[in-house]
Amino acid sequence: MEAALAAPRLPPHDPRTPALSVVDMHTGGEPLRIVHAGCPEVAGPTLLAKRRYMRQHLDYVRRRLVFEPRGHRDMYGAILVRSELPDAHLGVLFLHNEGYSSMCGHAVLALGRFALDFGLVPAPPDAPPDGAREAQVNIHCPCGLVAAFVACEGGRSCGPVRFHSVPAFVLAADLTVDVPGHGKVVVDIAYGGAFYAFVSAEKLGLDVCSAKTRDLVVAASSVTEAVKAQFKINHPESEDLGFLYGTILTDGKDAYSEEPTTNICVFADEQVDRSPTGSGVTARIALQYHKGLLQLNQTRTFKSSATGSVFSGRAVREATCGDFKAVIVEVAGQAHYTGTASLTVEDDDPLKDGFLLK
């Protein structure tokens, strides 16, 4: 029996449907399922065109990756594609329970390790005596080119990864919205590769550190829906990026401190980020810098109320995005591998394209 099981082979499956070969990782508890083989070609001259093509023609791949029975409603995925940018080492499309994101920081941190360990970028020369060398991995995300920096020893990744964001900016500060069940609530809307609404959980009668996750999800979702109904989200450079991704509830500790500040992100269809949210940290740093609460190169630590995992972030330099003053933000966090899998389909399976329970 042991000999029979020693050589891995695929179970019976539809030979017309290639198995999806995936590597599973997590960053701060937030999962990432990376497809490195088996996905049909994603057509399009640009990455945003590929994102539209994926949504219109290949959405069954997302459902098979993310939904039950192969995944769950909080699963997250990444499809590797070719980029049209000459400086990019890889392009990526981000998948979640509702569709396709424009940016995902926890995924970039994981993909930095993956790209180095799986040979998508060359390993730097051996480390000097005083520490590890870094490999730069240029990842073309739908929001733009993001540079990840991966420490390397002996040709393999090691330790935390950091990335430099696209220009991050504040779209609306101190915006009043009418939230059902809570009345008028003041929120901020900021962009870190994706747009988020930010509000202290205390304004909604909750403690982000101790409230039940379900109560935080309901409150955050109410804010998201209110903002979508009452405020138009526009990105200065692309219509594809002009949407509200979710709401981040915070502990209200926005002034600079060496102590961690806690938040939780609820995005897409009530999906809960287990990590501190890389693009959310990016946007929150931009918001704090915009309000004069943070200076360039002051590092803050952000803690997830879901798992206690932490990312660090700092504004490294000023930039612009259209007419908006912006900052480039560095975010750092630790990703880990959790396994590999080959996901198959049997043609007579009525649930082959997945399902979700709500």
PDB file of N, CA and C in Angstrom, residues 103-110 137 139 146-150 161-166 192 277-282 311-314 316 328-333:
ATOM      1  N   MET A 103      -5.605  45.285  -6.406  1.00  0.00           N
ATOM      2  CA  MET A 103      -4.352  45.191  -5.661  1.00  0.00           C
ATOM      3  C   MET A 103      -4.567  44.289  -4.465  1.00  0.00           C
ATOM      4  N   CYS A 104      -3.511  43.605  -4.066  1.00  0.00           N
ATOM      5  CA  CYS A 104      -3.567  42.770  -2.870  1.00  0.00           C
ATOM      6  C   CYS A 104      -2.179  42.713  -2.263  1.00  0.00           C
ATOM      7  N   GLY A 105      -1.987  43.394  -1.146  1.00  0.00           N
ATOM      8  CA  GLY A 105      -0.670  43.470  -0.534  1.00  0.00           C
ATOM      9  C   GLY A 105      -0.205  42.161   0.057  1.00  0.00           C
ATOM     10  N   HIS A 106      -1.106  41.430   0.711  1.00  0.00           N
ATOM     11  CA  HIS A 106      -0.665  40.159   1.297  1.00  0.00           C
ATOM     12  C   HIS A 106      -0.231  39.198   0.189  1.00  0.00           C
ATOM     13  N   ALA A 107      -0.901  39.277  -0.967  1.00  0.00           N
ATOM     14  CA  ALA A 107      -0.519  38.426  -2.085  1.00  0.00           C
ATOM     15  C   ALA A 107       0.827  38.839  -2.663  1.00  0.00           C
ATOM     16  N   VAL A 108       1.097  40.129  -2.757  1.00  0.00           N
ATOM     17  CA  VAL A 108       2.389  40.593  -3.263  1.00  0.00           C
ATOM     18  C   VAL A 108       3.519  40.100  -2.361  1.00  0.00           C
ATOM     19  N   LEU A 109       3.320  40.157  -1.052  1.00  0.00           N
ATOM     20  CA  LEU A 109       4.345  39.677  -0.128  1.00  0.00           C
ATOM     21  C   LEU A 109       4.616  38.182  -0.342  1.00  0.00           C
ATOM     22  N   ALA A 110       3.553  37.408  -0.558  1.00  0.00           N
ATOM     23  CA  ALA A 110       3.720  35.977  -0.811  1.00  0.00           C
ATOM     24  C   ALA A 110       4.333  35.729  -2.187  1.00  0.00           C
ATOM     25  N   VAL A 137      11.663  41.918  -7.077  1.00  0.00           N
ATOM     26  CA  VAL A 137      10.677  41.261  -7.924  1.00  0.00           C
ATOM     27  C   VAL A 137       9.646  42.302  -8.338  1.00  0.00           C
ATOM     28  N   ILE A 139       6.301  43.169  -9.807  1.00  0.00           N
ATOM     29  CA  ILE A 139       5.026  42.485  -9.996  1.00  0.00           C
ATOM     30  C   ILE A 139       4.027  43.471 -10.581  1.00  0.00           C
ATOM     31  N   VAL A 146       4.396  47.090  -8.948  1.00  0.00           N
ATOM     32  CA  VAL A 146       4.746  47.081  -7.535  1.00  0.00           C
ATOM     33  C   VAL A 146       6.061  46.320  -7.379  1.00  0.00           C
ATOM     34  N   ALA A 147       7.017  46.914  -6.692  1.00  0.00           N
ATOM     35  CA  ALA A 147       8.319  46.286  -6.493  1.00  0.00           C
ATOM     36  C   ALA A 147       8.358  45.612  -5.130  1.00  0.00           C
ATOM     37  N   ALA A 148       8.626  44.299  -5.132  1.00  0.00           N
ATOM     38  CA  ALA A 148       8.801  43.550  -3.885  1.00  0.00           C
ATOM     39  C   ALA A 148      10.283  43.268  -3.690  1.00  0.00           C
ATOM     40  N   PHE A 149      10.708  43.261  -2.439  1.00  0.00           N
ATOM     41  CA  PHE A 149      12.115  43.042  -2.092  1.00  0.00           C
ATOM     42  C   PHE A 149      12.186  41.836  -1.162  1.00  0.00           C
ATOM     43  N   VAL A 150      12.900  40.801  -1.638  1.00  0.00           N
ATOM     44  CA  VAL A 150      12.882  39.501  -0.977  1.00  0.00           C
ATOM     45  C   VAL A 150      14.282  39.153  -0.500  1.00  0.00           C
ATOM     46  N   VAL A 161       9.152  39.896   3.649  1.00  0.00           N
ATOM     47  CA  VAL A 161       9.231  40.560   2.351  1.00  0.00           C
ATOM     48  C   VAL A 161       8.670  41.964   2.529  1.00  0.00           C
ATOM     49  N   ARG A 162       9.173  42.899   1.738  1.00  0.00           N
ATOM     50  CA  ARG A 162       8.605  44.251   1.732  1.00  0.00           C
ATOM     51  C   ARG A 162       8.304  44.644   0.296  1.00  0.00           C
ATOM     52  N   PHE A 163       7.348  45.564   0.132  1.00  0.00           N
ATOM     53  CA  PHE A 163       7.063  46.071  -1.207  1.00  0.00           C
ATOM     54  C   PHE A 163       6.866  47.571  -1.171  1.00  0.00           C
ATOM     55  N   HIS A 164       7.090  48.213  -2.321  1.00  0.00           N
ATOM     56  CA  HIS A 164       6.810  49.630  -2.512  1.00  0.00           C
ATOM     57  C   HIS A 164       5.568  49.755  -3.382  1.00  0.00           C
ATOM     58  N   SER A 165       4.615  50.504  -2.900  1.00  0.00           N
ATOM     59  CA  SER A 165       3.285  50.569  -3.500  1.00  0.00           C
ATOM     60  C   SER A 165       3.251  51.470  -4.729  1.00  0.00           C
ATOM     61  N   VAL A 166       2.142  51.421  -5.419  1.00  0.00           N
ATOM     62  CA  VAL A 166       1.791  52.468  -6.369  1.00  0.00           C
ATOM     63  C   VAL A 166       1.471  53.730  -5.564  1.00  0.00           C
ATOM     64  N   GLY A 192      -4.924  52.628  -1.832  1.00  0.00           N
ATOM     65  CA  GLY A 192      -3.611  52.010  -1.707  1.00  0.00           C
ATOM     66  C   GLY A 192      -3.416  50.925  -2.751  1.00  0.00           C
ATOM     67  N   THR A 277      -3.949  43.525   6.132  1.00  0.00           N
ATOM     68  CA  THR A 277      -4.350  44.023   4.814  1.00  0.00           C
ATOM     69  C   THR A 277      -3.281  44.939   4.229  1.00  0.00           C
ATOM     70  N   GLY A 278      -2.496  44.403   3.285  1.00  0.00           N
ATOM     71  CA  GLY A 278      -1.374  45.155   2.738  1.00  0.00           C
ATOM     72  C   GLY A 278      -1.768  46.412   2.009  1.00  0.00           C
ATOM     73  N   SER A 279      -2.771  46.331   1.127  1.00  0.00           N
ATOM     74  CA  SER A 279      -3.216  47.540   0.428  1.00  0.00           C
ATOM     75  C   SER A 279      -3.968  48.463   1.366  1.00  0.00           C
ATOM     76  N   GLY A 280      -4.584  47.898   2.403  1.00  0.00           N
ATOM     77  CA  GLY A 280      -5.239  48.728   3.412  1.00  0.00           C
ATOM     78  C   GLY A 280      -4.234  49.478   4.262  1.00  0.00           C
ATOM     79  N   VAL A 281      -3.135  48.815   4.645  1.00  0.00           N
ATOM     80  CA  VAL A 281      -2.049  49.495   5.350  1.00  0.00           C
ATOM     81  C   VAL A 281      -1.505  50.625   4.484  1.00  0.00           C
ATOM     82  N   THR A 282      -1.336  50.357   3.182  1.00  0.00           N
ATOM     83  CA  THR A 282      -0.861  51.377   2.263  1.00  0.00           C
ATOM     84  C   THR A 282      -1.770  52.596   2.283  1.00  0.00           C
ATOM     85  N   PHE A 311       1.795  43.708  10.199  1.00  0.00           N
ATOM     86  CA  PHE A 311       2.563  44.268   9.101  1.00  0.00           C
ATOM     87  C   PHE A 311       3.155  45.580   9.603  1.00  0.00           C
ATOM     88  N   SER A 312       4.225  46.019   8.961  1.00  0.00           N
ATOM     89  CA  SER A 312       4.728  47.367   9.219  1.00  0.00           C
ATOM     90  C   SER A 312       4.593  48.190   7.947  1.00  0.00           C
ATOM     91  N   GLY A 313       4.510  49.506   8.110  1.00  0.00           N
ATOM     92  CA  GLY A 313       4.364  50.381   6.957  1.00  0.00           C
ATOM     93  C   GLY A 313       4.965  51.743   7.221  1.00  0.00           C
ATOM     94  N   ARG A 314       5.434  52.378   6.143  1.00  0.00           N
ATOM     95  CA  ARG A 314       5.943  53.740   6.238  1.00  0.00           C
ATOM     96  C   ARG A 314       5.838  54.407   4.874  1.00  0.00           C
ATOM     97  N   VAL A 316       7.562  56.366   2.153  1.00  0.00           N
ATOM     98  CA  VAL A 316       8.978  56.521   1.835  1.00  0.00           C
ATOM     99  C   VAL A 316       9.267  57.754   0.989  1.00  0.00           C
ATOM    100  N   ILE A 328       4.412  57.092  -1.855  1.00  0.00           N
ATOM    101  CA  ILE A 328       4.792  55.703  -2.061  1.00  0.00           C
ATOM    102  C   ILE A 328       4.986  55.092  -0.681  1.00  0.00           C
ATOM    103  N   VAL A 329       4.351  53.974  -0.432  1.00  0.00           N
ATOM    104  CA  VAL A 329       4.350  53.353   0.890  1.00  0.00           C
ATOM    105  C   VAL A 329       5.090  52.021   0.824  1.00  0.00           C
ATOM    106  N   GLU A 330       5.931  51.793   1.813  1.00  0.00           N
ATOM    107  CA  GLU A 330       6.580  50.501   1.972  1.00  0.00           C
ATOM    108  C   GLU A 330       5.833  49.695   3.027  1.00  0.00           C
ATOM    109  N   VAL A 331       5.445  48.483   2.670  1.00  0.00           N
ATOM    110  CA  VAL A 331       4.754  47.569   3.582  1.00  0.00           C
ATOM    111  C   VAL A 331       5.590  46.299   3.702  1.00  0.00           C
ATOM    112  N   ALA A 332       5.733  45.792   4.919  1.00  0.00           N
ATOM    113  CA  ALA A 332       6.511  44.580   5.144  1.00  0.00           C
ATOM    114  C   ALA A 332       5.705  43.574   5.961  1.00  0.00           C
ATOM    115  N   GLY A 333       5.864  42.306   5.622  1.00  0.00           N
ATOM    116  CA  GLY A 333       5.194  41.236   6.353  1.00  0.00           C
ATOM    117  C   GLY A 333       5.766  39.896   5.971  1.00  0.00           C
TER     118      GLY A 333
END
